[in-house]
């Protein structure tokens, strides 16, 4: 097996896998043997979603991580999600199939620069979107996700001044929905900021009956076209409960797996990006594969480790988010 240095360079523990091995069976066997649970985000490849014990959006995955009684959490998602699970369950071993599965949005907000930004607004409360590093969470008052951001801001007194980071698109959407004047950090997601309003408009001409569903990390020009705006769970629920049969989906393409599984009679069309790439895959989310998931559960590496002092500070704003979400029935 690779050394720790090699794992840090490659992102995962590389090892020969017998091609005749049934990875689904092996993963299920290891899960039982080690009392492990697999939590997967909707942006993971279909095979990973199918073997997971729980699939969800960022809020649902955090709620599961906080309450699981498993000894090991295999987090099939990106680094900040696994880190959040570790902060909520510090005594458990949290594994990420590929330690290099990062997030462009989290990267767009370096903690040392955010600290300076925060210092310029000393009387402001700091709300950070969960897509950020543990260090940033440790500097925050409340964490939020795309499914509870509006509710969290609405739960605060109207006089309360607020800094919102790192996603400027979600921040602008929350400001509009709540009528609040938020001070925004200028960050964005590489997948959601490149959907093309023009191409979506042309697609809508080909599919005039289709409803447009968008994640709030999209730019305003795209959200203006949307019939529904929400988190991945919100988008899935909307499509499932809607009587409509066609949907143009402006978020990462992994969500289509569950949408199609739950709604075999409906058609889901990925919204096109403004470049010539054929798909809307997040390169970070898609670093994880079934093979890497198997190896990480087998060898219990790569493991997410967060310094104790960061955990002690970061857990408070995350727990605050979970409390407010419970009060809001989310
Ligand atoms: P959700 O919380 O809606 O699942 O979004 C996570 C994410 O990374 C969006 O890009
Ligand atoms: Fe980060 Fe965007 Fe990938 Fe979500 S889709 S994990 S925000 S880079």
Coordinates of C-alpha atoms and ligand atoms in Angstrom, one line a residue:
X1 CA 0.0 0.0 0.0
X2 CA 1.1 3.6 -0.5
X3 CA 2.8 5.6 2.2
X4 CA 1.0 8.6 3.8
X5 CA 3.2 10.9 1.6
X6 CA 2.1 9.1 -1.5
X7 CA -1.6 9.3 -0.4
X8 CA -1.3 13.0 0.2
X9 CA 0.0 13.5 -3.4
X10 CA -2.4 11.1 -5.1
X11 CA -5.3 11.6 -2.7
X12 CA -6.0 7.9 -2.1
X13 CA -4.3 4.7 -1.1
X14 CA -3.6 3.0 -4.4
X15 CA -3.6 -0.8 -4.5
X16 CA -4.3 -3.6 -7.0
X17 CA -8.0 -4.7 -6.9
X18 CA -8.8 -8.1 -8.2
X19 CA -11.1 -7.3 -11.2
X20 CA -13.3 -10.4 -10.4
X21 CA -14.1 -9.0 -7.0
X22 CA -17.7 -7.8 -6.5
X23 CA -17.2 -4.4 -5.0
X24 CA -20.8 -4.1 -3.9
X25 CA -20.5 -7.4 -1.9
X26 CA -17.1 -6.5 -0.5
X27 CA -18.2 -3.0 0.6
X28 CA -21.3 -4.4 2.3
X29 CA -19.2 -7.1 4.1
X30 CA -16.7 -4.6 5.3
X31 CA -19.4 -2.2 6.4
X32 CA -20.9 -4.9 8.7
X33 CA -17.5 -6.1 10.0
X34 CA -16.4 -2.6 10.9
X35 CA -19.7 -1.1 12.0
X36 CA -19.3 1.6 9.3
X37 CA -21.9 3.8 7.6
X38 CA -21.6 5.3 4.1
X39 CA -23.0 8.8 3.8
X40 CA -23.1 10.0 0.2
X41 CA -24.0 13.3 -1.4
X42 CA -26.3 13.5 -4.5
X43 CA -23.4 14.6 -6.6
X44 CA -21.6 11.3 -6.3
X45 CA -21.6 8.8 -9.1
X46 CA -24.6 6.5 -9.3
X47 CA -22.8 3.3 -8.0
X48 CA -21.8 5.2 -4.8
X49 CA -25.3 6.5 -4.3
X50 CA -26.6 3.0 -4.7
X51 CA -24.4 1.5 -2.0
X52 CA -24.8 4.3 0.5
X53 CA -26.7 4.0 3.7
X54 CA -27.9 7.5 3.4
X55 CA -27.9 9.9 0.4
X56 CA -28.7 13.6 1.0
X57 CA -27.9 17.3 0.7
X58 CA -25.4 19.0 3.0
X59 CA -27.9 19.6 5.7
X60 CA -29.2 16.0 5.7
X61 CA -25.7 14.6 5.7
X62 CA -24.7 16.7 8.7
X63 CA -27.8 15.6 10.6
X64 CA -27.0 12.0 9.9
X65 CA -23.3 12.4 10.9
X66 CA -24.4 14.0 14.2
X67 CA -26.7 11.1 15.1
X68 CA -25.1 7.9 13.7
X69 CA -23.9 5.2 16.2
X70 CA -21.5 3.7 13.6
X71 CA -17.8 3.6 14.6
X72 CA -16.6 4.6 11.1
X73 CA -18.2 7.2 8.8
X74 CA -17.2 6.8 5.1
X75 CA -18.1 10.2 3.6
X76 CA -18.6 10.0 -0.1
X77 CA -18.6 13.7 -0.8
X78 CA -16.0 16.5 -0.6
X79 CA -13.5 17.5 2.1
X80 CA -15.6 20.2 3.8
X81 CA -18.5 17.8 4.2
X82 CA -16.3 15.0 5.8
X83 CA -14.7 17.7 8.0
X84 CA -18.1 18.8 9.2
X85 CA -18.9 15.2 10.0
X86 CA -15.7 14.9 12.0
X87 CA -16.5 18.1 13.9
X88 CA -19.9 16.8 14.8
X89 CA -18.6 13.3 15.7
X90 CA -15.0 13.8 16.8
X91 CA -14.7 10.4 18.5
X92 CA -15.6 8.6 15.3
X93 CA -13.2 7.7 12.5
X94 CA -14.2 9.7 9.4
X95 CA -12.9 8.5 6.0
X96 CA -12.9 10.3 2.6
X97 CA -12.3 8.0 -0.4
X98 CA -10.1 10.7 -2.0
X99 CA -8.5 13.2 0.3
X100 CA -8.1 15.6 -2.6
X101 CA -11.8 15.9 -3.2
X102 CA -11.9 19.6 -2.4
X103 CA -14.4 22.4 -3.3
X104 CA -13.7 25.5 -5.5
X105 CA -16.1 27.5 -3.4
X106 CA -14.3 26.6 -0.1
X107 CA -11.0 27.5 -1.9
X108 CA -12.4 30.9 -2.9
X109 CA -12.3 32.0 0.8
X110 CA -8.8 31.6 2.4
X111 CA -9.2 31.9 6.2
X112 CA -6.5 34.6 6.6
X113 CA -8.3 36.9 4.1
X114 CA -11.7 36.2 5.6
X115 CA -10.3 37.1 9.1
X116 CA -9.3 40.6 7.8
X117 CA -12.7 40.9 6.0
X118 CA -14.5 40.1 9.3
X119 CA -12.4 42.6 11.2
X120 CA -13.7 45.4 9.0
X121 CA -17.3 44.7 10.2
X122 CA -16.9 44.2 14.0
X123 CA -20.6 44.7 14.8
X124 CA -21.7 42.1 12.2
X125 CA -22.8 38.5 12.9
X126 CA -20.9 36.0 10.7
X127 CA -23.0 33.4 8.8
X128 CA -21.0 31.0 6.7
X129 CA -22.2 28.6 4.1
X130 CA -21.2 25.0 5.0
X131 CA -19.0 24.9 1.8
X132 CA -16.0 26.3 3.6
X133 CA -13.0 25.1 5.7
X134 CA -13.2 24.1 9.3
X135 CA -11.0 27.2 10.1
X136 CA -13.6 29.5 8.6
X137 CA -16.4 27.7 10.5
X138 CA -14.4 28.3 13.7
X139 CA -14.6 32.1 12.9
X140 CA -18.4 32.0 12.4
X141 CA -21.4 32.6 14.5
X142 CA -23.8 30.4 12.5
X143 CA -23.2 27.9 9.7
X144 CA -25.9 27.4 7.1
X145 CA -26.6 25.2 4.0
X146 CA -28.6 26.0 0.9
X147 CA -31.7 24.5 2.4
X148 CA -31.8 26.6 5.6
X149 CA -29.9 29.8 4.8
X150 CA -33.1 31.8 4.2
X151 CA -34.7 30.4 7.4
X152 CA -31.6 31.1 9.5
X153 CA -31.4 34.8 8.4
X154 CA -35.1 35.2 8.9
X155 CA -34.8 33.8 12.5
X156 CA -32.5 36.8 13.4
X157 CA -33.7 40.2 14.6
X158 CA -34.1 42.6 11.6
X159 CA -31.6 45.0 13.2
X160 CA -28.9 42.4 13.3
X161 CA -26.1 43.2 10.8
X162 CA -24.8 40.2 8.9
X163 CA -21.7 39.1 7.0
X164 CA -22.4 36.2 4.6
X165 CA -19.7 34.1 3.0
X166 CA -18.3 32.5 1.0
X167 CA -20.9 32.1 -1.8
X168 CA -21.9 35.5 -3.3
X169 CA -24.7 33.9 -5.4
X170 CA -26.4 32.1 -2.4
X171 CA -25.8 35.3 -0.4
X172 CA -27.5 37.5 -3.0
X173 CA -30.4 35.0 -3.2
X174 CA -30.8 35.0 0.6
X175 CA -30.6 38.9 0.7
X176 CA -33.4 39.1 -2.0
X177 CA -35.6 36.5 -0.2
X178 CA -35.3 38.0 3.2
X179 CA -35.1 41.7 2.2
X180 CA -31.9 42.0 4.2
X181 CA -28.8 43.9 3.4
X182 CA -26.0 41.3 3.7
X183 CA -22.3 42.0 3.4
X184 CA -21.1 39.4 0.9
X185 CA -17.8 37.6 0.4
X186 CA -17.1 37.4 -3.3
X187 CA -16.8 33.6 -3.7
X188 CA -18.5 31.2 -6.2
X189 CA -18.7 27.6 -7.3
X190 CA -17.0 26.6 -10.5
X191 CA -19.9 24.3 -11.5
X192 CA -22.8 26.6 -10.8
X193 CA -21.4 29.9 -12.0
X194 CA -20.9 28.7 -15.6
X195 CA -24.5 27.7 -16.5
X196 CA -25.4 29.6 -19.6
X197 CA -28.6 31.7 -19.6
X198 CA -28.6 31.8 -23.4
X199 CA -28.2 28.0 -23.8
X200 CA -30.9 27.3 -21.2
X201 CA -33.2 29.8 -23.0
X202 CA -32.6 27.9 -26.3
X203 CA -33.2 24.6 -24.5
X204 CA -36.5 25.8 -23.1
X205 CA -37.6 26.6 -26.7
X206 CA -37.0 22.9 -27.6
X207 CA -38.7 21.8 -24.4
X208 CA -41.4 24.4 -23.8
X209 CA -43.2 22.3 -21.2
X210 CA -40.1 21.7 -19.1
X211 CA -39.8 23.3 -15.7
X212 CA -36.4 24.9 -14.9
X213 CA -35.0 23.8 -11.5
X214 CA -31.9 25.6 -10.2
X215 CA -29.6 25.5 -7.2
X216 CA -29.1 28.9 -5.5
X217 CA -25.4 28.8 -6.1
X218 CA -26.2 29.7 -9.8
X219 CA -25.8 33.3 -11.1
X220 CA -28.8 35.7 -10.9
X221 CA -29.3 35.5 -14.7
X222 CA -29.9 31.8 -14.4
X223 CA -32.1 32.0 -11.3
X224 CA -34.3 34.5 -13.1
X225 CA -35.3 31.7 -15.5
X226 CA -36.0 29.2 -12.7
X227 CA -39.5 27.8 -11.8
X228 CA -38.0 26.4 -8.6
X229 CA -34.8 27.3 -6.7
X230 CA -33.6 25.0 -3.9
X231 CA -31.0 22.7 -2.4
X232 CA -30.4 19.3 -4.1
X233 CA -32.9 17.7 -1.7
X234 CA -35.4 20.5 -2.5
X235 CA -34.9 20.0 -6.3
X236 CA -35.4 16.3 -6.0
X237 CA -38.6 16.7 -3.9
X238 CA -40.0 19.3 -6.2
X239 CA -39.5 17.1 -9.3
X240 CA -41.0 14.1 -7.5
X241 CA -44.1 15.8 -6.3
X242 CA -44.7 17.9 -9.5
X243 CA -47.3 16.7 -12.1
X244 CA -44.9 18.0 -14.8
X245 CA -43.0 15.5 -16.9
X246 CA -39.9 17.4 -18.1
X247 CA -37.3 19.3 -16.1
X248 CA -34.2 21.3 -17.0
X249 CA -31.8 20.9 -14.1
X250 CA -29.3 23.6 -13.3
X251 CA -27.1 21.9 -10.8
X252 CA -24.4 19.3 -10.7
X253 CA -25.3 16.3 -12.9
X254 CA -25.0 13.6 -10.2
X255 CA -28.5 14.6 -8.8
X256 CA -30.0 13.2 -12.1
X257 CA -29.3 9.6 -10.9
X258 CA -31.7 9.9 -8.0
X259 CA -34.2 12.0 -9.9
X260 CA -34.4 9.4 -12.7
X261 CA -34.6 6.5 -10.2
X262 CA -37.4 8.0 -8.2
X263 CA -39.3 9.2 -11.4
X264 CA -38.9 6.7 -14.2
X265 CA -41.8 8.4 -16.1
X266 CA -40.2 11.8 -16.2
X267 CA -37.4 13.4 -18.3
X268 CA -34.5 15.3 -16.8
X269 CA -32.3 17.4 -19.0
X270 CA -29.0 18.8 -17.6
X271 CA -28.7 22.6 -18.1
X272 CA -25.8 23.4 -20.4
X273 CA -22.7 25.3 -19.2
X274 CA -21.3 28.3 -21.1
X275 CA -18.2 26.3 -22.2
X276 CA -18.0 23.3 -24.6
X277 CA -17.9 20.7 -21.9
X278 CA -20.7 18.1 -22.4
X279 CA -21.5 17.7 -18.7
X280 CA -21.9 19.5 -15.4
X281 CA -19.8 17.2 -13.2
X282 CA -18.0 18.7 -10.2
X283 CA -14.4 17.5 -10.7
X284 CA -14.0 17.4 -6.9
X285 CA -17.1 15.3 -6.2
X286 CA -16.2 13.0 -9.0
X287 CA -12.7 12.2 -7.6
X288 CA -14.4 9.6 -5.5
X289 CA -15.0 6.2 -7.2
X290 CA -16.4 2.9 -6.0
X291 CA -12.8 1.5 -6.1
X292 CA -11.5 4.3 -3.9
X293 CA -14.4 3.9 -1.5
X294 CA -13.7 0.2 -1.2
X295 CA -10.0 0.7 -0.6
X296 CA -10.6 3.5 2.0
X297 CA -13.0 1.3 3.9
X298 CA -10.7 -1.7 3.7
X299 CA -7.5 0.2 4.8
X300 CA -9.3 2.9 6.9
X301 CA -7.4 5.6 5.1
X302 CA -7.5 8.5 4.0
X303 CA -8.8 9.7 7.4
X304 CA -10.1 13.2 8.2
X305 CA -8.3 14.8 11.1
X306 CA -9.2 18.2 12.5
X307 CA -7.2 20.0 15.3
X308 CA -9.0 19.9 18.7
X309 CA -9.0 23.6 19.1
X310 CA -10.7 24.1 15.7
X311 CA -13.3 21.4 16.5
X312 CA -14.1 23.1 19.8
X313 CA -14.8 26.5 18.0
X314 CA -16.3 25.2 14.8
X315 CA -18.8 22.8 16.5
X316 CA -20.7 25.8 18.0
X317 CA -21.9 27.5 14.8
X318 CA -22.7 24.1 13.2
X319 CA -24.8 23.0 16.3
X320 CA -26.5 26.4 16.2
X321 CA -27.5 25.7 12.6
X322 CA -28.8 22.2 13.5
X323 CA -30.8 23.8 16.4
X324 CA -32.4 26.5 14.2
X325 CA -33.1 23.9 11.5
X326 CA -34.9 21.7 14.0
X327 CA -36.9 24.7 15.2
X328 CA -37.9 25.4 11.6
X329 CA -38.8 21.7 11.1
X330 CA -36.1 21.2 8.4
Ligands
LIG1 P1 -26.6 21.0 -1.3 O1 -26.5 21.3 0.2 O2 -27.8 21.6 -1.9 O3 -26.6 19.5 -1.4 O4 -25.4 21.6 -2.1 C1 -24.1 21.2 -1.9 C2 -23.2 21.7 -2.9 O5 -22.0 21.5 -2.8 C3 -23.7 22.5 -3.9 O6 -22.7 22.8 -4.9
LIG2 FE1 -17.9 22.8 -4.3 FE2 -19.3 23.5 -6.5 FE3 -18.3 21.1 -6.2 FE4 -20.4 21.9 -4.7 S1 -20.4 21.6 -6.9 S2 -18.6 20.7 -4.0 S3 -19.8 24.0 -4.3 S4 -17.1 22.9 -6.4

